[in-house]
Coordinates of C-alpha atoms in Angstrom, one line a residue:
M1 CA -12.3 32.6 15.2
I2 CA -10.7 34.8 12.5
D3 CA -12.7 35.2 9.3
G4 CA -10.7 34.9 6.1
S5 CA -12.6 37.9 4.7
V6 CA -11.0 40.3 7.2
M7 CA -7.5 38.9 6.9
D8 CA -6.6 41.0 3.9
T9 CA -4.4 43.9 5.1
A10 CA -0.9 44.0 6.5
A11 CA -2.1 46.0 9.5
K12 CA -4.5 43.4 10.6
W13 CA -1.9 40.6 10.2
E14 CA 0.4 42.7 12.3
Q15 CA -2.3 43.0 15.0
V16 CA -2.8 39.2 15.0
S17 CA 0.9 38.7 15.2
K18 CA 1.2 40.8 18.3
V19 CA -1.8 39.2 20.0
L20 CA -0.4 35.6 19.4
G21 CA 3.2 36.5 19.8
R22 CA 4.2 34.8 16.5
S23 CA 5.6 36.2 13.3
V24 CA 3.3 37.4 10.6
T25 CA 4.5 34.6 8.3
A26 CA 3.8 32.0 10.9
C27 CA 0.3 33.4 11.5
K28 CA -0.5 33.4 7.8
W29 CA 0.7 29.8 7.3
R30 CA -1.3 28.6 10.3
F31 CA -4.4 30.3 9.0
K32 CA -4.1 28.7 5.6
I33 CA -3.8 25.2 7.1
L34 CA -6.7 25.7 9.4
H35 CA -8.9 27.2 6.6
H36 CA -8.0 24.4 4.2
S37 CA -8.6 21.6 6.8
R38 CA -11.9 22.9 8.0
K39 CA -13.2 23.5 4.5
H40 CA -12.2 20.0 3.4
I41 CA -13.7 18.3 6.5
Q42 CA -17.0 20.2 6.1
A43 CA -17.1 19.3 2.4
T44 CA -16.6 15.6 3.3
V45 CA -19.3 15.7 6.0
D46 CA -21.7 17.3 3.6
S47 CA -21.0 14.8 0.9
Q48 CA -21.3 11.9 3.3
S49 CA -24.7 13.1 4.5
L50 CA -25.9 13.6 0.9
V51 CA -24.8 10.2 -0.2
T52 CA -26.2 8.4 2.9
S53 CA -29.6 10.2 2.5
E54 CA -29.9 9.1 -1.2
V55 CA -28.9 5.5 -0.4
Q56 CA -31.5 5.5 2.4
R57 CA -34.2 6.8 0.1
Q58 CA -33.5 4.2 -2.5
R59 CA -33.4 1.4 0.1
E60 CA -36.7 2.5 1.6
S61 CA -38.4 2.7 -1.9
S62 CA -36.9 -0.5 -3.3
S63 CA -34.8 -3.4 -2.2
D64 CA -31.6 -2.6 -4.2
V65 CA -29.4 0.5 -4.5
D66 CA -28.6 1.8 -7.9
W67 CA -25.2 3.4 -7.4
S68 CA -25.2 5.0 -10.8
Q69 CA -28.3 7.0 -9.7
V70 CA -26.6 7.8 -6.4
C71 CA -23.7 9.3 -8.5
Q72 CA -26.1 11.3 -10.6
A73 CA -28.0 12.6 -7.6
T74 CA -24.9 13.6 -5.6
G75 CA -22.5 14.6 -8.5
L76 CA -19.8 12.3 -7.0
G77 CA -17.9 9.4 -8.5
M78 CA -18.9 5.7 -7.9
R79 CA -16.0 4.9 -5.6
E80 CA -16.5 8.1 -3.6
C81 CA -20.2 7.3 -3.1
L82 CA -19.5 3.8 -2.0
E83 CA -16.8 5.0 0.5
L84 CA -19.0 7.7 1.9
S85 CA -22.4 6.0 2.4
Q86 CA -23.0 5.2 6.1
Y87 CA -26.4 3.5 5.7
D88 CA -26.2 -0.1 6.8
V89 CA -29.8 -1.1 7.5
G90 CA -30.7 -4.4 5.9
K91 CA -27.2 -5.6 5.1
A92 CA -26.8 -9.4 5.2
S93 CA -24.0 -11.3 6.9
W94 CA -21.6 -13.3 4.9
H95 CA -21.9 -16.8 6.2
Y96 CA -19.1 -18.7 4.6
D97 CA -19.4 -22.4 4.2
P98 CA -16.5 -23.8 2.1
D99 CA -18.6 -26.8 0.9
S100 CA -21.6 -24.8 -0.3
F101 CA -20.7 -21.2 -1.0
S102 CA -21.2 -19.6 -4.4
Q103 CA -18.0 -18.6 -6.2
S104 CA -19.9 -15.9 -8.1
M105 CA -20.2 -13.8 -5.0
A106 CA -16.5 -14.1 -4.2
D107 CA -15.6 -13.3 -7.9
C108 CA -17.9 -10.2 -7.7
M109 CA -16.1 -8.9 -4.7
A110 CA -12.6 -9.7 -6.1
G111 CA -13.6 -8.0 -9.4
F112 CA -14.8 -4.8 -7.6
I113 CA -11.6 -4.6 -5.6
K114 CA -9.4 -5.1 -8.6
E115 CA -11.3 -2.5 -10.6
H116 CA -11.4 0.3 -8.0
Y117 CA -8.2 -0.2 -5.9
L118 CA -4.6 -0.4 -7.2
A119 CA -2.3 -3.0 -5.7
S120 CA -0.7 -0.3 -3.5
T121 CA -3.9 1.4 -2.5
P122 CA -5.5 0.1 0.8
V123 CA -8.9 -1.4 0.2
N124 CA -11.7 0.6 1.7
Y125 CA -14.0 -2.1 3.1
R126 CA -16.7 0.4 3.7
A127 CA -17.0 0.6 -0.1
V128 CA -16.8 -3.1 -0.5
S129 CA -19.5 -3.6 2.2
N130 CA -21.8 -1.1 0.4
F131 CA -21.2 -2.6 -3.0
M132 CA -21.8 -6.2 -1.8
W133 CA -24.4 -5.1 0.7
V134 CA -23.0 -7.3 3.4
T135 CA -21.7 -6.5 6.9
M136 CA -18.1 -5.2 7.1
E137 CA -17.0 -7.5 9.9
D138 CA -17.3 -10.7 7.7
Y139 CA -14.0 -10.2 5.8
F140 CA -11.1 -12.5 6.3
K141 CA -8.2 -11.4 8.4
W142 CA -5.0 -13.3 9.1
T143 CA -4.8 -14.1 12.8
E144 CA -2.7 -16.5 14.8
S145 CA -5.6 -19.1 14.7
E146 CA -6.0 -18.6 10.9
Y147 CA -2.3 -19.2 10.3
E148 CA -2.5 -22.4 12.4
R149 CA -5.6 -23.5 10.6
A150 CA -4.0 -22.9 7.2
A151 CA -0.9 -24.9 8.4
A152 CA -3.1 -27.7 9.6
L153 CA -4.9 -27.9 6.2
R154 CA -1.5 -28.1 4.4
A155 CA -0.4 -30.8 6.8
R156 CA -3.5 -32.8 5.7
G157 CA -2.1 -32.8 2.2
L158 CA -4.3 -30.1 0.7
T159 CA -2.8 -27.8 -2.0
F160 CA -2.5 -24.1 -1.4
K161 CA -5.5 -23.5 -3.6
E162 CA -7.6 -26.1 -1.7
A163 CA -6.5 -24.6 1.6
A164 CA -7.5 -21.1 0.4
R165 CA -11.0 -22.4 -0.5
H166 CA -11.4 -23.7 3.0
L167 CA -10.4 -20.4 4.6
S168 CA -12.2 -17.8 2.6
P169 CA -13.6 -17.2 -0.9
T170 CA -11.5 -14.1 -1.2
L171 CA -8.2 -15.9 -0.8
T172 CA -6.1 -17.6 -3.5
G173 CA -3.4 -20.2 -3.4
P174 CA -0.5 -17.8 -3.8
I175 CA -1.8 -15.6 -0.9
V176 CA -2.0 -18.6 1.4
C177 CA 1.5 -19.7 0.3
S178 CA 2.9 -16.3 1.0
A179 CA 1.2 -16.0 4.4
L180 CA 2.5 -19.4 5.5
N181 CA 6.0 -18.5 4.4
R182 CA 5.8 -15.4 6.6
Y183 CA 4.3 -17.4 9.5
S184 CA 6.9 -20.2 9.4
L185 CA 10.1 -19.9 11.4
P186 CA 13.2 -18.8 9.6
N187 CA 16.0 -21.2 8.6
P188 CA 18.7 -21.8 11.1
A189 CA 21.8 -19.6 10.7
Q190 CA 23.9 -20.8 7.8
E191 CA 27.6 -21.3 8.1
P192 CA 30.0 -18.7 6.5
I193 CA 31.0 -19.8 3.0
S194 CA 34.6 -20.7 2.5
L195 CA 37.0 -18.6 0.4
D196 CA 37.6 -21.5 -1.9
K197 CA 33.9 -21.9 -2.6
L198 CA 33.6 -18.2 -3.0
E199 CA 36.2 -18.3 -5.8
E200 CA 34.1 -21.1 -7.4
V201 CA 31.0 -18.9 -7.2
N202 CA 32.9 -16.0 -8.9
G203 CA 34.1 -18.4 -11.6
L204 CA 30.6 -19.8 -12.3
V205 CA 29.2 -16.2 -12.4
D206 CA 31.8 -15.4 -15.1
E207 CA 30.9 -18.5 -17.0
Y208 CA 27.1 -18.0 -17.0
A209 CA 26.8 -14.2 -17.1
G210 CA 24.7 -13.1 -20.0
K211 CA 24.0 -16.7 -21.2
H212 CA 21.2 -17.6 -18.8
P213 CA 18.6 -15.6 -16.9
V214 CA 19.7 -14.6 -13.4
V215 CA 17.3 -16.9 -11.6
E216 CA 18.7 -19.9 -13.6
I217 CA 22.3 -18.8 -12.9
M218 CA 21.6 -18.7 -9.1
D219 CA 20.0 -22.2 -9.3
K220 CA 22.8 -23.6 -11.3
I221 CA 25.5 -22.3 -8.9
R222 CA 23.5 -23.6 -5.9
T223 CA 23.2 -27.0 -7.5
Q224 CA 26.8 -27.3 -8.7
L225 CA 28.2 -26.2 -5.3
N226 CA 25.6 -28.0 -3.2
L227 CA 24.5 -24.9 -1.3
G228 CA 21.1 -26.3 -0.3
D229 CA 17.7 -24.7 -0.9
R230 CA 17.0 -21.4 -2.6
R231 CA 17.1 -19.4 0.7
N232 CA 20.7 -20.4 1.5
Y233 CA 23.3 -17.8 0.6
Y234 CA 20.6 -16.0 -1.4
S235 CA 22.0 -12.5 -0.8
L236 CA 25.6 -13.5 -1.3
L237 CA 24.8 -15.0 -4.7
A238 CA 22.8 -12.0 -5.7
L239 CA 25.5 -9.6 -4.8
R240 CA 28.2 -11.6 -6.5
I241 CA 26.1 -11.6 -9.7
A242 CA 25.4 -7.9 -9.4
A243 CA 29.1 -7.2 -9.1
H244 CA 29.8 -8.7 -12.5
P245 CA 30.4 -6.0 -15.2
H246 CA 27.6 -7.4 -17.4
Y247 CA 25.0 -6.8 -14.6
K248 CA 26.6 -3.8 -13.1
A249 CA 26.0 -1.8 -16.2
K250 CA 22.3 -2.9 -16.3
I251 CA 21.8 -1.9 -12.7
R252 CA 23.5 1.4 -13.2
D253 CA 21.3 2.4 -16.2
I254 CA 17.9 1.7 -14.5
D255 CA 15.6 4.7 -13.9
Y256 CA 14.8 3.9 -10.3
N257 CA 12.5 7.0 -9.9
D258 CA 10.3 6.0 -12.8
L259 CA 10.3 2.3 -11.7
S260 CA 9.4 3.2 -8.1
I261 CA 6.4 5.3 -9.3
R262 CA 5.2 2.6 -11.6
I263 CA 5.3 0.1 -8.8
A264 CA 3.5 2.4 -6.4
M265 CA 0.7 2.9 -9.0
G266 CA 0.3 -0.9 -9.5
Q267 CA 1.7 -0.8 -13.1
A268 CA 4.6 -3.1 -12.2
T269 CA 6.0 -5.3 -9.4
K270 CA 9.5 -5.7 -8.1
K271 CA 9.7 -9.3 -9.0
Q272 CA 8.5 -8.8 -12.5
A273 CA 10.8 -5.8 -13.0
A274 CA 13.8 -7.8 -11.8
K275 CA 12.8 -10.6 -14.2
D276 CA 12.3 -8.3 -17.2
L277 CA 15.6 -6.4 -16.5
D278 CA 17.4 -9.7 -15.8
I279 CA 19.0 -8.6 -12.6
P280 CA 18.9 -10.1 -9.1
Y281 CA 15.7 -9.3 -7.2
Y282 CA 17.6 -8.8 -4.0
V283 CA 19.7 -6.0 -5.5
L284 CA 16.7 -4.2 -7.1
D285 CA 14.7 -4.4 -3.9
R286 CA 17.6 -2.8 -2.0
R287 CA 18.1 -0.1 -4.5
L288 CA 14.4 0.8 -4.4
R289 CA 14.4 0.8 -0.6
D290 CA 17.5 3.1 -0.6
L291 CA 15.7 5.4 -3.0
N292 CA 12.7 5.6 -0.7
S293 CA 14.8 6.5 2.3
R294 CA 17.0 9.1 0.6
Q295 CA 17.2 12.5 2.2
F296 CA 14.9 15.3 1.0
S297 CA 14.7 18.9 2.0
S298 CA 13.4 19.2 5.6
R299 CA 11.4 22.4 4.7
W300 CA 7.8 21.8 3.6
T301 CA 6.3 24.1 1.0
E302 CA 2.7 25.2 1.1
E303 CA 1.9 23.0 -2.0
E304 CA 3.4 19.9 -0.4
T305 CA 1.5 20.4 2.9
L306 CA -1.8 20.9 1.2
K307 CA -1.3 17.9 -1.0
L308 CA -0.6 15.8 2.1
L309 CA -3.7 17.1 3.8
D310 CA -5.8 16.3 0.8
Y311 CA -4.5 12.8 0.6
V312 CA -4.8 12.0 4.3
Q313 CA -8.4 13.4 4.6
I314 CA -9.8 11.6 1.5
G315 CA -12.2 8.8 2.5
D316 CA -11.9 6.8 5.7
S317 CA -9.4 4.1 4.7
T318 CA -5.9 3.8 6.1
P319 CA -3.6 6.3 4.3
D320 CA -0.8 4.6 2.4
I321 CA 2.0 7.2 3.2
A322 CA 4.6 5.2 1.3
Y323 CA 2.5 5.4 -1.9
F324 CA 1.9 9.2 -1.3
S325 CA 5.6 9.8 -0.8
K326 CA 6.4 8.2 -4.1
L327 CA 3.8 10.3 -5.9
L328 CA 4.9 13.5 -4.2
G329 CA 8.6 12.7 -5.0
T330 CA 10.0 15.4 -2.7
K331 CA 9.6 13.9 0.7
S332 CA 10.3 10.5 2.2
S333 CA 7.5 8.5 3.9
K334 CA 9.1 9.1 7.3
Q335 CA 9.0 12.9 6.7
C336 CA 5.3 12.6 5.7
C337 CA 4.5 10.6 8.8
R338 CA 6.3 13.1 11.0
K339 CA 4.5 16.0 9.3
I340 CA 1.1 14.4 9.9
D341 CA 1.9 13.8 13.5
L342 CA 3.0 17.4 13.9
I343 CA -0.2 18.7 12.3
R344 CA -2.3 16.4 14.4
S345 CA -0.5 17.4 17.6
K346 CA -1.6 21.0 17.0
G347 CA -5.2 19.9 16.6
I348 CA -5.5 20.9 13.0
L349 CA -6.0 17.5 11.6
P350 CA -8.5 15.0 13.2
R351 CA -7.1 11.7 14.3
L352 CA -8.2 9.5 11.4
A353 CA -7.0 5.9 10.8
K354 CA -3.3 5.3 11.6
T355 CA -0.9 5.8 8.7
R356 CA 1.4 3.0 7.5

């Protein structure tokens, strides 16, 4: 192993270059990544051991853990301590009974997640487990059987809110509704719209543009032309509205970079942004997707690489690469994933949780 203290002269770098058969620049770059990765991993291991020891000490001396004291003893933040602690002795199982459970416990969990994890940040259930002091395997996960169970509850006439209560205290009505929409089969293929009806659509767009919100315009057109439910011809109507000069100017003037970052940080949602801007959601969603897939420089700078290493190695939750890509602003999520795979293939980065 090469010690960083000796790698300070051009002659020594030349020697290393000859031994390895690589350029001096390549050797220096490889050394920086290795040094940074090892230093970061060692720091994480040390912090994990420190936090776990303090939690164990508190549990053995009293029944509860005072996480504020853990923070003071370790010099780390609350969320970091909760994510790092590996001490699980004495944790209770969450036995969920929809007829007798206490809502306060569910509210406590939901409040913790909302406070410490943005909408775009994957929840670290190690932290939730430590905060609630319950076993990690008791959290609700959507499986085929759970989808079928939710559908059966709805078939019995229960509302989405009631069905959510029967499934898990961590679920809400809108979450169950969204899950069942994903689970249900798509509509049969719709017939192409006729040219005459297309002209009618354009005429109605001209008539309603700027006078009603976009959502109402789409509903009015669908009702007047008898186009069926809201999913029928959804993209066609959205694109026709977006092509109107009134909305084309709005769409052109949006700062998509700023909006994308605000969405990634949980400060906005696509649906709310589309409503506030009064443009079709379908069009805004496509623009943001195009923005995220745009081409960036293929060359990685040292700063970009080290930021990526820092982000991937923090905690043990699944890294949200799409979120990191938006914050970085100079590389797409695909480029970030390829870079991680490349670094891992060289044995520099340990194989942590899969990226998404």
